[in-house]
Amino acid sequence: MGAAPEPIAIAAAELSKRFDRFTVLDRLSLEVARGRMFGPLGPNGAGKSTTIKIPTPLLDATSGTASIAGYVPQLIPADAALRYPSRGTGDGATGRRFHNVRIPRHQSHSAN
């Protein structure tokens, strides 16, 4: 017998996003298990921020689906989503942080 699969925290299926004629995401599919860290890497314009924003009420996908802890934030009314501590999931377990290019020398990388 194998171990039970870990619950999925973040899921995307065939996720695409276009801005006018520019395709930022093209059928992205991924699953991130609960308790795991996920950090997209890539050059400017690769779609990292877009990938993170779509499973929240911040940005809608052109096609495909995305969810956090089973919730599809675009299906939650905007006024209700604002009451949740983690933009729609209600569990407070998600967040995002963009890097700060000015790291104070007296702080460690984890403190910044």
mmCIF file of N, CA and C in Angstrom:
data_model
loop_
_atom_site.group_PDB
_atom_site.id
_atom_site.type_symbol
_atom_site.label_atom_id
_atom_site.label_comp_id
_atom_site.label_asym_id
_atom_site.label_seq_id
_atom_site.Cartn_x
_atom_site.Cartn_y
_atom_site.Cartn_z
ATOM 1 N N MET A 1 0.833 -1.184 0.000
ATOM 2 C CA MET A 1 0.000 0.000 0.000
ATOM 3 C C MET A 1 0.875 1.244 0.000
ATOM 4 N N GLY A 2 0.503 2.183 -0.817
ATOM 5 C CA GLY A 2 1.234 3.442 -0.877
ATOM 6 C C GLY A 2 0.669 4.444 0.111
ATOM 7 N N ALA A 3 1.435 5.471 0.344
ATOM 8 C CA ALA A 3 0.983 6.542 1.226
ATOM 9 C C ALA A 3 -0.161 7.303 0.566
ATOM 10 N N ALA A 4 -1.031 7.844 1.398
ATOM 11 C CA ALA A 4 -2.140 8.651 0.879
ATOM 12 C C ALA A 4 -1.586 9.904 0.212
ATOM 13 N N PRO A 5 -2.173 10.314 -0.895
ATOM 14 C CA PRO A 5 -1.674 11.518 -1.558
ATOM 15 C C PRO A 5 -1.876 12.755 -0.682
ATOM 16 N N GLU A 6 -0.925 13.681 -0.779
ATOM 17 C CA GLU A 6 -1.039 14.920 -0.016
ATOM 18 C C GLU A 6 -2.135 15.792 -0.616
ATOM 19 N N PRO A 7 -2.902 16.500 0.235
ATOM 20 C CA PRO A 7 -3.931 17.399 -0.299
ATOM 21 C C PRO A 7 -3.288 18.498 -1.150
ATOM 22 N N ILE A 8 -3.987 18.909 -2.180
ATOM 23 C CA ILE A 8 -3.486 19.933 -3.089
ATOM 24 C C ILE A 8 -3.840 21.314 -2.540
ATOM 25 N N ALA A 9 -2.827 22.175 -2.410
ATOM 26 C CA ALA A 9 -3.044 23.545 -1.936
ATOM 27 C C ALA A 9 -3.300 24.495 -3.096
ATOM 28 N N ILE A 10 -2.513 24.377 -4.152
ATOM 29 C CA ILE A 10 -2.642 25.250 -5.317
ATOM 30 C C ILE A 10 -2.738 24.365 -6.551
ATOM 31 N N ALA A 11 -3.713 24.646 -7.391
ATOM 32 C CA ALA A 11 -3.875 23.866 -8.617
ATOM 33 C C ALA A 11 -4.168 24.791 -9.788
ATOM 34 N N ALA A 12 -3.617 24.455 -10.920
ATOM 35 C CA ALA A 12 -3.918 25.148 -12.176
ATOM 36 C C ALA A 12 -4.057 24.088 -13.256
ATOM 37 N N ALA A 13 -5.051 24.254 -14.111
ATOM 38 C CA ALA A 13 -5.277 23.309 -15.203
ATOM 39 C C ALA A 13 -5.493 24.075 -16.503
ATOM 40 N N GLU A 14 -4.562 23.860 -17.452
ATOM 41 C CA GLU A 14 -4.675 24.483 -18.772
ATOM 42 C C GLU A 14 -4.864 26.001 -18.666
ATOM 43 N N LEU A 15 -4.129 26.609 -17.752
ATOM 44 C CA LEU A 15 -4.269 28.037 -17.462
ATOM 45 C C LEU A 15 -3.588 28.880 -18.535
ATOM 46 N N SER A 16 -4.341 29.811 -19.102
ATOM 47 C CA SER A 16 -3.793 30.725 -20.108
ATOM 48 C C SER A 16 -4.195 32.148 -19.762
ATOM 49 N N LYS A 17 -3.320 33.078 -20.085
ATOM 50 C CA LYS A 17 -3.611 34.500 -19.896
ATOM 51 C C LYS A 17 -3.028 35.273 -21.059
ATOM 52 N N ARG A 18 -3.886 36.090 -21.653
ATOM 53 C CA ARG A 18 -3.472 36.963 -22.750
ATOM 54 C C ARG A 18 -3.758 38.402 -22.357
ATOM 55 N N PHE A 19 -2.854 39.278 -22.712
ATOM 56 C CA PHE A 19 -3.058 40.716 -22.613
ATOM 57 C C PHE A 19 -3.018 41.223 -24.048
ATOM 58 N N ASP A 20 -4.170 41.607 -24.577
ATOM 59 C CA ASP A 20 -4.295 41.961 -25.996
ATOM 60 C C ASP A 20 -3.792 40.790 -26.841
ATOM 61 N N ARG A 21 -2.755 40.989 -27.626
ATOM 62 C CA ARG A 21 -2.250 39.906 -28.480
ATOM 63 C C ARG A 21 -1.078 39.158 -27.854
ATOM 64 N N PHE A 22 -0.670 39.547 -26.662
ATOM 65 C CA PHE A 22 0.501 38.948 -26.016
ATOM 66 C C PHE A 22 0.066 37.831 -25.065
ATOM 67 N N THR A 23 0.531 36.624 -25.310
ATOM 68 C CA THR A 23 0.221 35.486 -24.440
ATOM 69 C C THR A 23 1.276 35.398 -23.349
ATOM 70 N N VAL A 24 0.830 35.554 -22.102
ATOM 71 C CA VAL A 24 1.740 35.493 -20.954
ATOM 72 C C VAL A 24 1.840 34.063 -20.438
ATOM 73 N N LEU A 25 0.711 33.384 -20.330
ATOM 74 C CA LEU A 25 0.674 31.974 -19.916
ATOM 75 C C LEU A 25 -0.013 31.181 -21.017
ATOM 76 N N ASP A 26 0.533 30.020 -21.318
ATOM 77 C CA ASP A 26 -0.020 29.199 -22.386
ATOM 78 C C ASP A 26 -0.252 27.778 -21.884
ATOM 79 N N ARG A 27 -1.453 27.500 -21.406
ATOM 80 C CA ARG A 27 -1.894 26.179 -20.942
ATOM 81 C C ARG A 27 -1.035 25.608 -19.808
ATOM 82 N N LEU A 28 -0.750 26.428 -18.827
ATOM 83 C CA LEU A 28 0.022 25.998 -17.659
ATOM 84 C C LEU A 28 -0.821 25.080 -16.779
ATOM 85 N N SER A 29 -0.257 23.960 -16.395
ATOM 86 C CA SER A 29 -0.897 23.056 -15.437
ATOM 87 C C SER A 29 0.113 22.742 -14.347
ATOM 88 N N LEU A 30 -0.335 22.822 -13.099
ATOM 89 C CA LEU A 30 0.544 22.481 -11.977
ATOM 90 C C LEU A 30 -0.283 22.164 -10.750
ATOM 91 N N GLU A 31 0.323 21.448 -9.827
ATOM 92 C CA GLU A 31 -0.265 21.168 -8.521
ATOM 93 C C GLU A 31 0.822 21.332 -7.479
ATOM 94 N N VAL A 32 0.494 22.026 -6.401
ATOM 95 C CA VAL A 32 1.411 22.200 -5.281
ATOM 96 C C VAL A 32 0.732 21.587 -4.064
ATOM 97 N N ALA A 33 1.382 20.608 -3.461
ATOM 98 C CA ALA A 33 0.808 19.927 -2.301
ATOM 99 C C ALA A 33 0.808 20.845 -1.082
ATOM 100 N N ARG A 34 -0.165 20.648 -0.232
ATOM 101 C CA ARG A 34 -0.258 21.417 1.009
ATOM 102 C C ARG A 34 1.019 21.224 1.824
ATOM 103 N N GLY A 35 1.532 22.319 2.378
ATOM 104 C CA GLY A 35 2.739 22.272 3.182
ATOM 105 C C GLY A 35 4.017 22.437 2.382
ATOM 106 N N ARG A 36 3.911 22.495 1.072
ATOM 107 C CA ARG A 36 5.082 22.674 0.207
ATOM 108 C C ARG A 36 5.216 24.144 -0.165
ATOM 109 N N MET A 37 6.430 24.553 -0.470
ATOM 110 C CA MET A 37 6.668 25.913 -0.940
ATOM 111 C C MET A 37 6.715 25.908 -2.458
ATOM 112 N N PHE A 38 6.255 26.987 -3.033
ATOM 113 C CA PHE A 38 6.246 27.128 -4.486
ATOM 114 C C PHE A 38 6.737 28.523 -4.817
ATOM 115 N N GLY A 39 7.716 28.609 -5.667
ATOM 116 C CA GLY A 39 8.235 29.901 -6.100
ATOM 117 C C GLY A 39 8.636 29.832 -7.555
ATOM 118 N N PRO A 40 7.866 30.471 -8.430
ATOM 119 C CA PRO A 40 8.231 30.432 -9.848
ATOM 120 C C PRO A 40 9.503 31.223 -10.121
ATOM 121 N N LEU A 41 10.318 30.712 -11.008
ATOM 122 C CA LEU A 41 11.562 31.370 -11.400
ATOM 123 C C LEU A 41 11.532 31.644 -12.893
ATOM 124 N N GLY A 42 12.155 32.739 -13.292
ATOM 125 C CA GLY A 42 12.244 33.039 -14.712
ATOM 126 C C GLY A 42 12.567 34.497 -14.937
ATOM 127 N N PRO A 43 12.865 34.846 -16.164
ATOM 128 C CA PRO A 43 13.219 36.231 -16.483
ATOM 129 C C PRO A 43 11.999 37.152 -16.424
ATOM 130 N N ASN A 44 12.242 38.451 -16.466
ATOM 131 C CA ASN A 44 11.152 39.422 -16.521
ATOM 132 C C ASN A 44 10.244 39.096 -17.700
ATOM 133 N N GLY A 45 8.945 39.173 -17.451
ATOM 134 C CA GLY A 45 7.986 38.920 -18.519
ATOM 135 C C GLY A 45 7.657 37.462 -18.753
ATOM 136 N N ALA A 46 8.181 36.569 -17.917
ATOM 137 C CA ALA A 46 7.942 35.133 -18.116
ATOM 138 C C ALA A 46 6.576 34.676 -17.610
ATOM 139 N N GLY A 47 5.875 35.516 -16.841
ATOM 140 C CA GLY A 47 4.555 35.154 -16.339
ATOM 141 C C GLY A 47 4.521 34.738 -14.883
ATOM 142 N N LYS A 48 5.592 34.994 -14.138
ATOM 143 C CA LYS A 48 5.649 34.582 -12.726
ATOM 144 C C LYS A 48 4.564 35.270 -11.895
ATOM 145 N N SER A 49 4.502 36.590 -11.953
ATOM 146 C CA SER A 49 3.507 37.337 -11.174
ATOM 147 C C SER A 49 2.095 37.003 -11.623
ATOM 148 N N THR A 50 1.906 36.846 -12.906
ATOM 149 C CA THR A 50 0.595 36.488 -13.443
ATOM 150 C C THR A 50 0.164 35.129 -12.907
ATOM 151 N N THR A 51 1.080 34.173 -12.864
ATOM 152 C CA THR A 51 0.781 32.841 -12.341
ATOM 153 C C THR A 51 0.319 32.915 -10.890
ATOM 154 N N ILE A 52 0.929 33.784 -10.110
ATOM 155 C CA ILE A 52 0.578 33.910 -8.698
ATOM 156 C C ILE A 52 -0.722 34.685 -8.510
ATOM 157 N N LYS A 53 -0.988 35.661 -9.347
ATOM 158 C CA LYS A 53 -2.189 36.494 -9.193
ATOM 159 C C LYS A 53 -3.473 35.793 -9.630
ATOM 160 N N ILE A 54 -3.410 34.921 -10.612
ATOM 161 C CA ILE A 54 -4.640 34.327 -11.146
ATOM 162 C C ILE A 54 -5.405 33.489 -10.117
ATOM 163 N N PRO A 55 -4.776 32.697 -9.263
ATOM 164 C CA PRO A 55 -5.580 31.952 -8.278
ATOM 165 C C PRO A 55 -6.112 32.824 -7.135
ATOM 166 N N THR A 56 -6.021 34.134 -7.267
ATOM 167 C CA THR A 56 -6.564 35.079 -6.289
ATOM 168 C C THR A 56 -7.574 35.962 -7.007
ATOM 169 N N PRO A 57 -8.329 36.771 -6.290
ATOM 170 C CA PRO A 57 -9.257 37.684 -6.969
ATOM 171 C C PRO A 57 -8.563 38.848 -7.683
ATOM 172 N N LEU A 58 -7.239 38.849 -7.746
ATOM 173 C CA LEU A 58 -6.517 39.970 -8.348
ATOM 174 C C LEU A 58 -6.530 39.966 -9.869
ATOM 175 N N LEU A 59 -6.666 38.798 -10.500
ATOM 176 C CA LEU A 59 -6.558 38.719 -11.957
ATOM 177 C C LEU A 59 -7.301 37.484 -12.457
ATOM 178 N N ASP A 60 -8.071 37.651 -13.509
ATOM 179 C CA ASP A 60 -8.784 36.525 -14.109
ATOM 180 C C ASP A 60 -7.955 35.900 -15.225
ATOM 181 N N ALA A 61 -8.097 34.607 -15.380
ATOM 182 C CA ALA A 61 -7.444 33.904 -16.486
ATOM 183 C C ALA A 61 -8.238 34.124 -17.767
ATOM 184 N N THR A 62 -7.569 34.028 -18.894
ATOM 185 C CA THR A 62 -8.257 34.051 -20.184
ATOM 186 C C THR A 62 -8.975 32.720 -20.392
ATOM 187 N N SER A 63 -8.323 31.629 -19.996
ATOM 188 C CA SER A 63 -8.941 30.307 -20.053
ATOM 189 C C SER A 63 -8.257 29.410 -19.039
ATOM 190 N N GLY A 64 -8.893 28.283 -18.757
ATOM 191 C CA GLY A 64 -8.361 27.359 -17.766
ATOM 192 C C GLY A 64 -8.910 27.664 -16.387
ATOM 193 N N THR A 65 -8.471 26.873 -15.411
ATOM 194 C CA THR A 65 -8.938 27.057 -14.041
ATOM 195 C C THR A 65 -7.759 27.083 -13.081
ATOM 196 N N ALA A 66 -7.969 27.769 -11.965
ATOM 197 C CA ALA A 66 -6.969 27.819 -10.901
ATOM 198 C C ALA A 66 -7.701 27.860 -9.575
ATOM 199 N N SER A 67 -7.112 27.236 -8.565
ATOM 200 C CA SER A 67 -7.740 27.232 -7.249
ATOM 201 C C SER A 67 -6.685 27.205 -6.155
ATOM 202 N N ILE A 68 -7.101 27.676 -4.984
ATOM 203 C CA ILE A 68 -6.282 27.608 -3.778
ATOM 204 C C ILE A 68 -7.108 26.876 -2.734
ATOM 205 N N ALA A 69 -6.580 25.778 -2.230
ATOM 206 C CA ALA A 69 -7.263 24.946 -1.229
ATOM 207 C C ALA A 69 -8.673 24.572 -1.683
ATOM 208 N N GLY A 70 -8.835 24.351 -2.982
ATOM 209 C CA GLY A 70 -10.124 23.952 -3.513
ATOM 210 C C GLY A 70 -11.066 25.092 -3.847
ATOM 211 N N TYR A 71 -10.739 26.306 -3.447
ATOM 212 C CA TYR A 71 -11.577 27.465 -3.734
ATOM 213 C C TYR A 71 -11.161 28.082 -5.067
ATOM 214 N N VAL A 72 -12.133 28.447 -5.863
ATOM 215 C CA VAL A 72 -11.885 29.179 -7.105
ATOM 216 C C VAL A 72 -12.257 30.627 -6.803
ATOM 217 N N PRO A 73 -11.255 31.473 -6.510
ATOM 218 C CA PRO A 73 -11.541 32.830 -6.038
ATOM 219 C C PRO A 73 -12.420 33.658 -6.962
ATOM 220 N N GLN A 74 -12.378 33.434 -8.268
ATOM 221 C CA GLN A 74 -13.209 34.221 -9.170
ATOM 222 C C GLN A 74 -14.696 33.933 -8.968
ATOM 223 N N LEU A 75 -15.017 32.835 -8.290
ATOM 224 C CA LEU A 75 -16.412 32.502 -8.013
ATOM 225 C C LEU A 75 -16.898 33.079 -6.693
ATOM 226 N N ILE A 76 -15.993 33.693 -5.924
ATOM 227 C CA ILE A 76 -16.345 34.313 -4.651
ATOM 228 C C ILE A 76 -16.615 35.790 -4.917
ATOM 229 N N PRO A 77 -17.749 36.343 -4.472
ATOM 230 C CA PRO A 77 -17.998 37.771 -4.678
ATOM 231 C C PRO A 77 -16.860 38.612 -4.097
ATOM 232 N N ALA A 78 -16.500 39.690 -4.786
ATOM 233 C CA ALA A 78 -15.355 40.514 -4.383
ATOM 234 C C ALA A 78 -15.471 41.005 -2.951
ATOM 235 N N ASP A 79 -16.657 41.425 -2.512
ATOM 236 C CA ASP A 79 -16.786 41.931 -1.146
ATOM 237 C C ASP A 79 -16.571 40.822 -0.123
ATOM 238 N N ALA A 80 -16.940 39.591 -0.449
ATOM 239 C CA ALA A 80 -16.703 38.467 0.461
ATOM 240 C C ALA A 80 -15.229 38.091 0.475
ATOM 241 N N ALA A 81 -14.577 38.126 -0.679
ATOM 242 C CA ALA A 81 -13.158 37.761 -0.755
ATOM 243 C C ALA A 81 -12.307 38.689 0.086
ATOM 244 N N LEU A 82 -12.684 39.947 0.185
ATOM 245 C CA LEU A 82 -11.906 40.900 0.974
ATOM 246 C C LEU A 82 -11.936 40.577 2.461
ATOM 247 N N ARG A 83 -12.946 39.857 2.920
ATOM 248 C CA ARG A 83 -13.036 39.505 4.342
ATOM 249 C C ARG A 83 -12.125 38.347 4.718
ATOM 250 N N TYR A 84 -11.661 37.588 3.723
ATOM 251 C CA TYR A 84 -10.795 36.458 4.005
ATOM 252 C C TYR A 84 -9.364 36.929 4.181
ATOM 253 N N PRO A 85 -8.628 36.347 5.152
ATOM 254 C CA PRO A 85 -7.256 36.793 5.400
ATOM 255 C C PRO A 85 -6.285 36.455 4.282
ATOM 256 N N SER A 86 -6.603 35.501 3.434
ATOM 257 C CA SER A 86 -5.654 35.109 2.393
ATOM 258 C C SER A 86 -6.274 35.208 1.005
ATOM 259 N N ARG A 87 -7.019 36.274 0.789
ATOM 260 C CA ARG A 87 -7.608 36.585 -0.516
ATOM 261 C C ARG A 87 -8.490 35.467 -1.059
ATOM 262 N N GLY A 88 -9.373 34.956 -0.231
ATOM 263 C CA GLY A 88 -10.364 34.035 -0.747
ATOM 264 C C GLY A 88 -10.322 32.614 -0.233
ATOM 265 N N THR A 89 -9.233 32.171 0.369
ATOM 266 C CA THR A 89 -9.207 30.778 0.801
ATOM 267 C C THR A 89 -9.780 30.604 2.193
ATOM 268 N N GLY A 90 -9.743 31.646 3.012
ATOM 269 C CA GLY A 90 -10.286 31.555 4.348
ATOM 270 C C GLY A 90 -9.409 30.819 5.338
ATOM 271 N N ASP A 91 -8.286 30.240 4.896
ATOM 272 C CA ASP A 91 -7.462 29.471 5.824
ATOM 273 C C ASP A 91 -6.219 30.213 6.275
ATOM 274 N N GLY A 92 -5.941 31.370 5.710
ATOM 275 C CA GLY A 92 -4.772 32.152 6.112
ATOM 276 C C GLY A 92 -3.450 31.501 5.764
ATOM 277 N N ALA A 93 -3.455 30.473 4.919
ATOM 278 C CA ALA A 93 -2.238 29.700 4.669
ATOM 279 C C ALA A 93 -1.510 30.087 3.395
ATOM 280 N N THR A 94 -1.998 31.082 2.708
ATOM 281 C CA THR A 94 -1.329 31.475 1.475
ATOM 282 C C THR A 94 -0.858 32.912 1.577
ATOM 283 N N GLY A 95 0.134 33.214 0.804
ATOM 284 C CA GLY A 95 0.636 34.584 0.767
ATOM 285 C C GLY A 95 1.644 34.709 -0.343
ATOM 286 N N ARG A 96 2.006 35.921 -0.620
ATOM 287 C CA ARG A 96 3.041 36.135 -1.628
ATOM 288 C C ARG A 96 3.919 37.267 -1.161
ATOM 289 N N ARG A 97 5.145 37.213 -1.598
ATOM 290 C CA ARG A 97 6.097 38.262 -1.251
ATOM 291 C C ARG A 97 7.046 38.423 -2.418
ATOM 292 N N PHE A 98 7.153 39.650 -2.879
ATOM 293 C CA PHE A 98 8.102 39.941 -3.937
ATOM 294 C C PHE A 98 9.393 40.402 -3.306
ATOM 295 N N HIS A 99 10.484 40.129 -3.975
ATOM 296 C CA HIS A 99 11.790 40.473 -3.426
ATOM 297 C C HIS A 99 11.969 41.986 -3.342
ATOM 298 N N ASN A 100 12.788 42.390 -2.413
ATOM 299 C CA ASN A 100 13.167 43.792 -2.267
ATOM 300 C C ASN A 100 14.621 43.877 -2.707
ATOM 301 N N VAL A 101 14.880 44.644 -3.744
ATOM 302 C CA VAL A 101 16.239 44.678 -4.280
ATOM 303 C C VAL A 101 17.193 45.478 -3.406
ATOM 304 N N ARG A 102 16.672 46.222 -2.440
ATOM 305 C CA ARG A 102 17.537 46.965 -1.525
ATOM 306 C C ARG A 102 17.566 46.251 -0.174
ATOM 307 N N ILE A 103 18.477 45.335 -0.016
ATOM 308 C CA ILE A 103 18.582 44.571 1.224
ATOM 309 C C ILE A 103 19.509 45.313 2.172
ATOM 310 N N PRO A 104 18.999 45.705 3.355
ATOM 311 C CA PRO A 104 19.882 46.359 4.326
ATOM 312 C C PRO A 104 21.011 45.421 4.735
ATOM 313 N N ARG A 105 22.211 45.941 4.788
ATOM 314 C CA ARG A 105 23.382 45.105 5.102
ATOM 315 C C ARG A 105 23.307 44.483 6.499
ATOM 316 N N HIS A 106 22.611 45.126 7.424
ATOM 317 C CA HIS A 106 22.545 44.596 8.788
ATOM 318 C C HIS A 106 21.492 43.494 8.939
ATOM 319 N N GLN A 107 20.695 43.210 7.893
ATOM 320 C CA GLN A 107 19.684 42.164 7.968
ATOM 321 C C GLN A 107 20.111 40.942 7.165
ATOM 322 N N SER A 108 19.731 39.794 7.681
ATOM 323 C CA SER A 108 19.972 38.569 6.920
ATOM 324 C C SER A 108 18.958 38.494 5.777
ATOM 325 N N HIS A 109 19.180 37.599 4.831
ATOM 326 C CA HIS A 109 18.242 37.464 3.721
ATOM 327 C C HIS A 109 16.872 37.016 4.201
ATOM 328 N N SER A 110 16.804 36.203 5.238
ATOM 329 C CA SER A 110 15.504 35.739 5.723
ATOM 330 C C SER A 110 14.760 36.810 6.512
ATOM 331 N N ALA A 111 15.472 37.761 7.098
ATOM 332 C CA ALA A 111 14.817 38.835 7.845
ATOM 333 C C ALA A 111 14.243 39.896 6.920
ATOM 334 N N ASN A 112 14.767 39.959 5.717
ATOM 335 C CA ASN A 112 14.296 40.986 4.784
ATOM 336 C C ASN A 112 13.100 40.490 4.054
#
